[in-house]
Structures are given as structure tokens and as C-alpha cells.
PDB file of C-alpha atoms in Angstrom:
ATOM      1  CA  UNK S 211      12.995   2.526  30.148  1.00  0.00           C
ATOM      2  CA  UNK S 212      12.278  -0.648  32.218  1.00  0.00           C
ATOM      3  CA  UNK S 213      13.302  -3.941  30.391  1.00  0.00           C
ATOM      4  CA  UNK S 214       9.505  -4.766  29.515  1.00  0.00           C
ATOM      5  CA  UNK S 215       9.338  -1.335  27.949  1.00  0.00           C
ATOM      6  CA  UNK S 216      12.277  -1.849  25.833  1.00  0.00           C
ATOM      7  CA  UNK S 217      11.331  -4.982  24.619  1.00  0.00           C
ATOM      8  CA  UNK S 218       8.247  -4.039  23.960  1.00  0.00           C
ATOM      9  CA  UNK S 219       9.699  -1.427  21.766  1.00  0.00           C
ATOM     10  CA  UNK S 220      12.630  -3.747  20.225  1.00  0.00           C
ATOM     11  CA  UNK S 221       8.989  -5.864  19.174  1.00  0.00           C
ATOM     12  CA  UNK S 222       7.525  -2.980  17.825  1.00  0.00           C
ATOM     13  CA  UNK S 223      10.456  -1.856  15.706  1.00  0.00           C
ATOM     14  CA  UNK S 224      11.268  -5.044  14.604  1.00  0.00           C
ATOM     15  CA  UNK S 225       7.405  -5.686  13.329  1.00  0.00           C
ATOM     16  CA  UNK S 226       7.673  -2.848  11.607  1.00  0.00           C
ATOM     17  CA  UNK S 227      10.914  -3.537   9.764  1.00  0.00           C
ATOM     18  CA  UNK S 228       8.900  -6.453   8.891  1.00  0.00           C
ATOM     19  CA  UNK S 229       6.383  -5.041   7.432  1.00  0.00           C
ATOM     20  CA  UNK S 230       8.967  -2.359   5.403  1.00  0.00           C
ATOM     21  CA  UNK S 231      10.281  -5.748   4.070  1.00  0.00           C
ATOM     22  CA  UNK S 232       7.065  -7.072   2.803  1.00  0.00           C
ATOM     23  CA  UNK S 233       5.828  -4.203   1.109  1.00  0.00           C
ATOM     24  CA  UNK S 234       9.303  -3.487  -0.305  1.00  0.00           C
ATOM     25  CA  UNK S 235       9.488  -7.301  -1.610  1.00  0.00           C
ATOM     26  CA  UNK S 236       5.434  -6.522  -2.839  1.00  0.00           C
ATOM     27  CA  UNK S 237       6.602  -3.314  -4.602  1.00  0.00           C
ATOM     28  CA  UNK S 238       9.479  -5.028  -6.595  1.00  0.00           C
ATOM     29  CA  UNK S 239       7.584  -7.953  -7.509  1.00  0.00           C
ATOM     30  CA  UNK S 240       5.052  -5.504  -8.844  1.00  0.00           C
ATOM     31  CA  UNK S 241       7.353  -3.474 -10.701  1.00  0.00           C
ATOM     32  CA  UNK S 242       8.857  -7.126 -12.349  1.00  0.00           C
ATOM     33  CA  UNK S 243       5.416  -8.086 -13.472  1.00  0.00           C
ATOM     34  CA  UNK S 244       4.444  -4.863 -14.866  1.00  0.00           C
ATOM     35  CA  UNK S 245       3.341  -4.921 -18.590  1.00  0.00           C
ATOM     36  CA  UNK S 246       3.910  -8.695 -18.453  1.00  0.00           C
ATOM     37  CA  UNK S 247       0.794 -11.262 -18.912  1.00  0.00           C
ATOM     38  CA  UNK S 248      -0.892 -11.897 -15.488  1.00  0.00           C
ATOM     39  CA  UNK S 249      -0.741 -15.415 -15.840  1.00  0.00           C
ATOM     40  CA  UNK S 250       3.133 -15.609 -15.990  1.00  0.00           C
ATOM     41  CA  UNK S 251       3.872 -13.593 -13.308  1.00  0.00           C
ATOM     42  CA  UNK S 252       6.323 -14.940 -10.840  1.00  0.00           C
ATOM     43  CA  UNK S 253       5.509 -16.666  -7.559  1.00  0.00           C
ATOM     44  CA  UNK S 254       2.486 -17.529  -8.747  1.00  0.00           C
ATOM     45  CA  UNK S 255       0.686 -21.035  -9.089  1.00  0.00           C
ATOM     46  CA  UNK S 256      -2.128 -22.001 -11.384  1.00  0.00           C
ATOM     47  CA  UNK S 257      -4.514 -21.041  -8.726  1.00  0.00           C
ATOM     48  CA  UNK S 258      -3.796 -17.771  -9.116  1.00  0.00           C
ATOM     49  CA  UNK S 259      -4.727 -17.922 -12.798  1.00  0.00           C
ATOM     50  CA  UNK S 260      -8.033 -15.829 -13.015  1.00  0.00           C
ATOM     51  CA  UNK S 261      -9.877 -18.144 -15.865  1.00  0.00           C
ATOM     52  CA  UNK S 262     -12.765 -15.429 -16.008  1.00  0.00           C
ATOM     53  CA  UNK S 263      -9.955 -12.809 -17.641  1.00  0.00           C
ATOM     54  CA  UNK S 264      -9.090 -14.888 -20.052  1.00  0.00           C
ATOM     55  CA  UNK S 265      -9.810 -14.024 -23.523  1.00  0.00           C
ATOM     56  CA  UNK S 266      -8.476 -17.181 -25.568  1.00  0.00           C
ATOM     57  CA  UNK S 267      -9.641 -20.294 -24.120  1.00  0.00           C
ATOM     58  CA  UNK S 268      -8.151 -23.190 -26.008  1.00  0.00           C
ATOM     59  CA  UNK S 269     -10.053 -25.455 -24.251  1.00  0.00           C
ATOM     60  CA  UNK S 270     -12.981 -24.289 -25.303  1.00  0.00           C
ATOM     61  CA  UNK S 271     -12.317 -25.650 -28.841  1.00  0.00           C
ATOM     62  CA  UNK S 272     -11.985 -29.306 -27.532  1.00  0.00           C
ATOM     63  CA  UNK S 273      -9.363 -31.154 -26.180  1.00  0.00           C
ATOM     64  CA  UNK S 274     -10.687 -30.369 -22.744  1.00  0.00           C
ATOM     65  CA  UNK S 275      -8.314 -33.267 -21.740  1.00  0.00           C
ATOM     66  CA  UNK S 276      -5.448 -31.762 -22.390  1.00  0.00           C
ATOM     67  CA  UNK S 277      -6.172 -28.375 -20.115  1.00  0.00           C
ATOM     68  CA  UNK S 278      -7.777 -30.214 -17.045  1.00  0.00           C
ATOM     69  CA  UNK S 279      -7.367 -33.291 -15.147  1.00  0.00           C
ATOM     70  CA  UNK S 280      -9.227 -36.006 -13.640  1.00  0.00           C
ATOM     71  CA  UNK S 281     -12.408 -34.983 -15.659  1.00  0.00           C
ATOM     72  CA  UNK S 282     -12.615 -31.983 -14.080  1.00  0.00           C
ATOM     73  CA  UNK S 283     -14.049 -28.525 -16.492  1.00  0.00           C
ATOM     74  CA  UNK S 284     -13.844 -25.133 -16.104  1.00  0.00           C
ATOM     75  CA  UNK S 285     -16.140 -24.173 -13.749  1.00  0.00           C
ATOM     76  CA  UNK S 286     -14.715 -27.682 -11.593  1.00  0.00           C
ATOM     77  CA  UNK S 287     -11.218 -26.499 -11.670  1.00  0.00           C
ATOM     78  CA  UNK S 288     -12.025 -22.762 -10.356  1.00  0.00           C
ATOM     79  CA  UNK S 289     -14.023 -24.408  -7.226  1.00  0.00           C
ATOM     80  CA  UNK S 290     -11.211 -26.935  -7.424  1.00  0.00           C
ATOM     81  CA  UNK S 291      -8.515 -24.117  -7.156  1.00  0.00           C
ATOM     82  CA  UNK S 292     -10.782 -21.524  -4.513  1.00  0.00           C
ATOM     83  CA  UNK S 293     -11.184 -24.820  -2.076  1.00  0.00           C
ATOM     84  CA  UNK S 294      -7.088 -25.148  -2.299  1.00  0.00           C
ATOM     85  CA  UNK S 295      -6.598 -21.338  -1.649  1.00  0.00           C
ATOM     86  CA  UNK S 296      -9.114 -21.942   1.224  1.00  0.00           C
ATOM     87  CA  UNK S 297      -7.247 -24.661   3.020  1.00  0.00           C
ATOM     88  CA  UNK S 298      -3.710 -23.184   2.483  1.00  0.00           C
ATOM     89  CA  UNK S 299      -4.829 -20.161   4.313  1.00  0.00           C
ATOM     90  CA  UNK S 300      -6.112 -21.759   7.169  1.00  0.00           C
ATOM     91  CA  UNK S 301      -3.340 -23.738   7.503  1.00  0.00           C
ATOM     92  CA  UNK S 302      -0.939 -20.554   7.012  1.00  0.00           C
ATOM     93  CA  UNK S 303      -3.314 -19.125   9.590  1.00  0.00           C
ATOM     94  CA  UNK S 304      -2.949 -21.954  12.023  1.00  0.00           C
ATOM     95  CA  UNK S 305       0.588 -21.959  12.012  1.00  0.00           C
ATOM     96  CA  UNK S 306       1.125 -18.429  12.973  1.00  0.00           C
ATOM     97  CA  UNK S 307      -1.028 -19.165  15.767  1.00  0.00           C
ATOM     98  CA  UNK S 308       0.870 -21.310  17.091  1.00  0.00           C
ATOM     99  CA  UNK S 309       4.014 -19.847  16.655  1.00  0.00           C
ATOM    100  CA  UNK S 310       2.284 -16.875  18.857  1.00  0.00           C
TER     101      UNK S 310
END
């Protein structure tokens, strides 16, 4: 193998590896969470909270206050939150670019 060719394939072995990594850090992370509540699984913020699946909303039995800020409801808070997930992406996304 030329140079180029082997570290082309060092790359390739290495992404893969990677990948091995993430899916084995996914898989145990699943298996942690399993059987537990969705909303207190680990590594997760209160974005990730899926309002739609919840069955006992508090909040809708007043004291809206003390659920969301700045005056925001329900329906505010889940653009609120979508808009955040947005904007962390595509600055995720950015970053690996230019680390490429």
C-alpha cells in the first residue's frame, strides 16, 4: 500500500471505531433508561421533554407560573424549545464543518 492508501484506510477504520463507540454508548444509555419515565432519562434537557405525551399536566390546573417562565404557555414553550433544538444543531453542524 502507498502512504495515501494507508491513511486512507487508518481514516476509514478509525471512523468506524467511531461509530462502534456511538452506537455502543446509544445502546447502554438505552438499556439505563429502559422501563424508566421518559422525562427522567439521563442526558437529557427539558427540550427533550415531549409535552404532547404527557398525561398529568399540573399546569393545566393553574399555577401556570410556576411550570413556565417569562409568560410563556404550553404551546409557547414547545416552539420555544423546537427553535433552541434548531439553533444548537446548526451550530453543532457548523462546527464540524469547520473542523473538516
Amino acid at each position: 500500500l502507498t502512504p495515501a492508501q494507508r491513511a486512507a484506510k487508518l481514516l476509514i477504520e478509525k471512523q468506524r471505531k467511531l461509530e462502534e463507540a456511538k452506537e455502543t454508548a446509544r445502546r447502554l444509555e438505552s438499556e439505563e433508561n429502559a422501563g424508566r419515565d421518559p422525562c427522567l432519562f439521563s442526558k437529557r434537557t427539558a427540550f427533550d421533554i415531549r409535552m404532547d405525551q404527557i398525561e398529568d399536566k399540573p399546569w393545566t390546573r393553574g399555577g401556570l407560573e410556576d411550570y413556565f417562565n417569562y409568560g410563556l404557555s404550553e404551546e409557547d414553550w414547545m416552539e420555544y424549545g423546537q427553535r433552541q433544538l434548531e439553533i444548537r444543531q446548526e451550530l453543532t453542524d457548523a462546527s464540524k464543518q469547520r473542523r473538516l
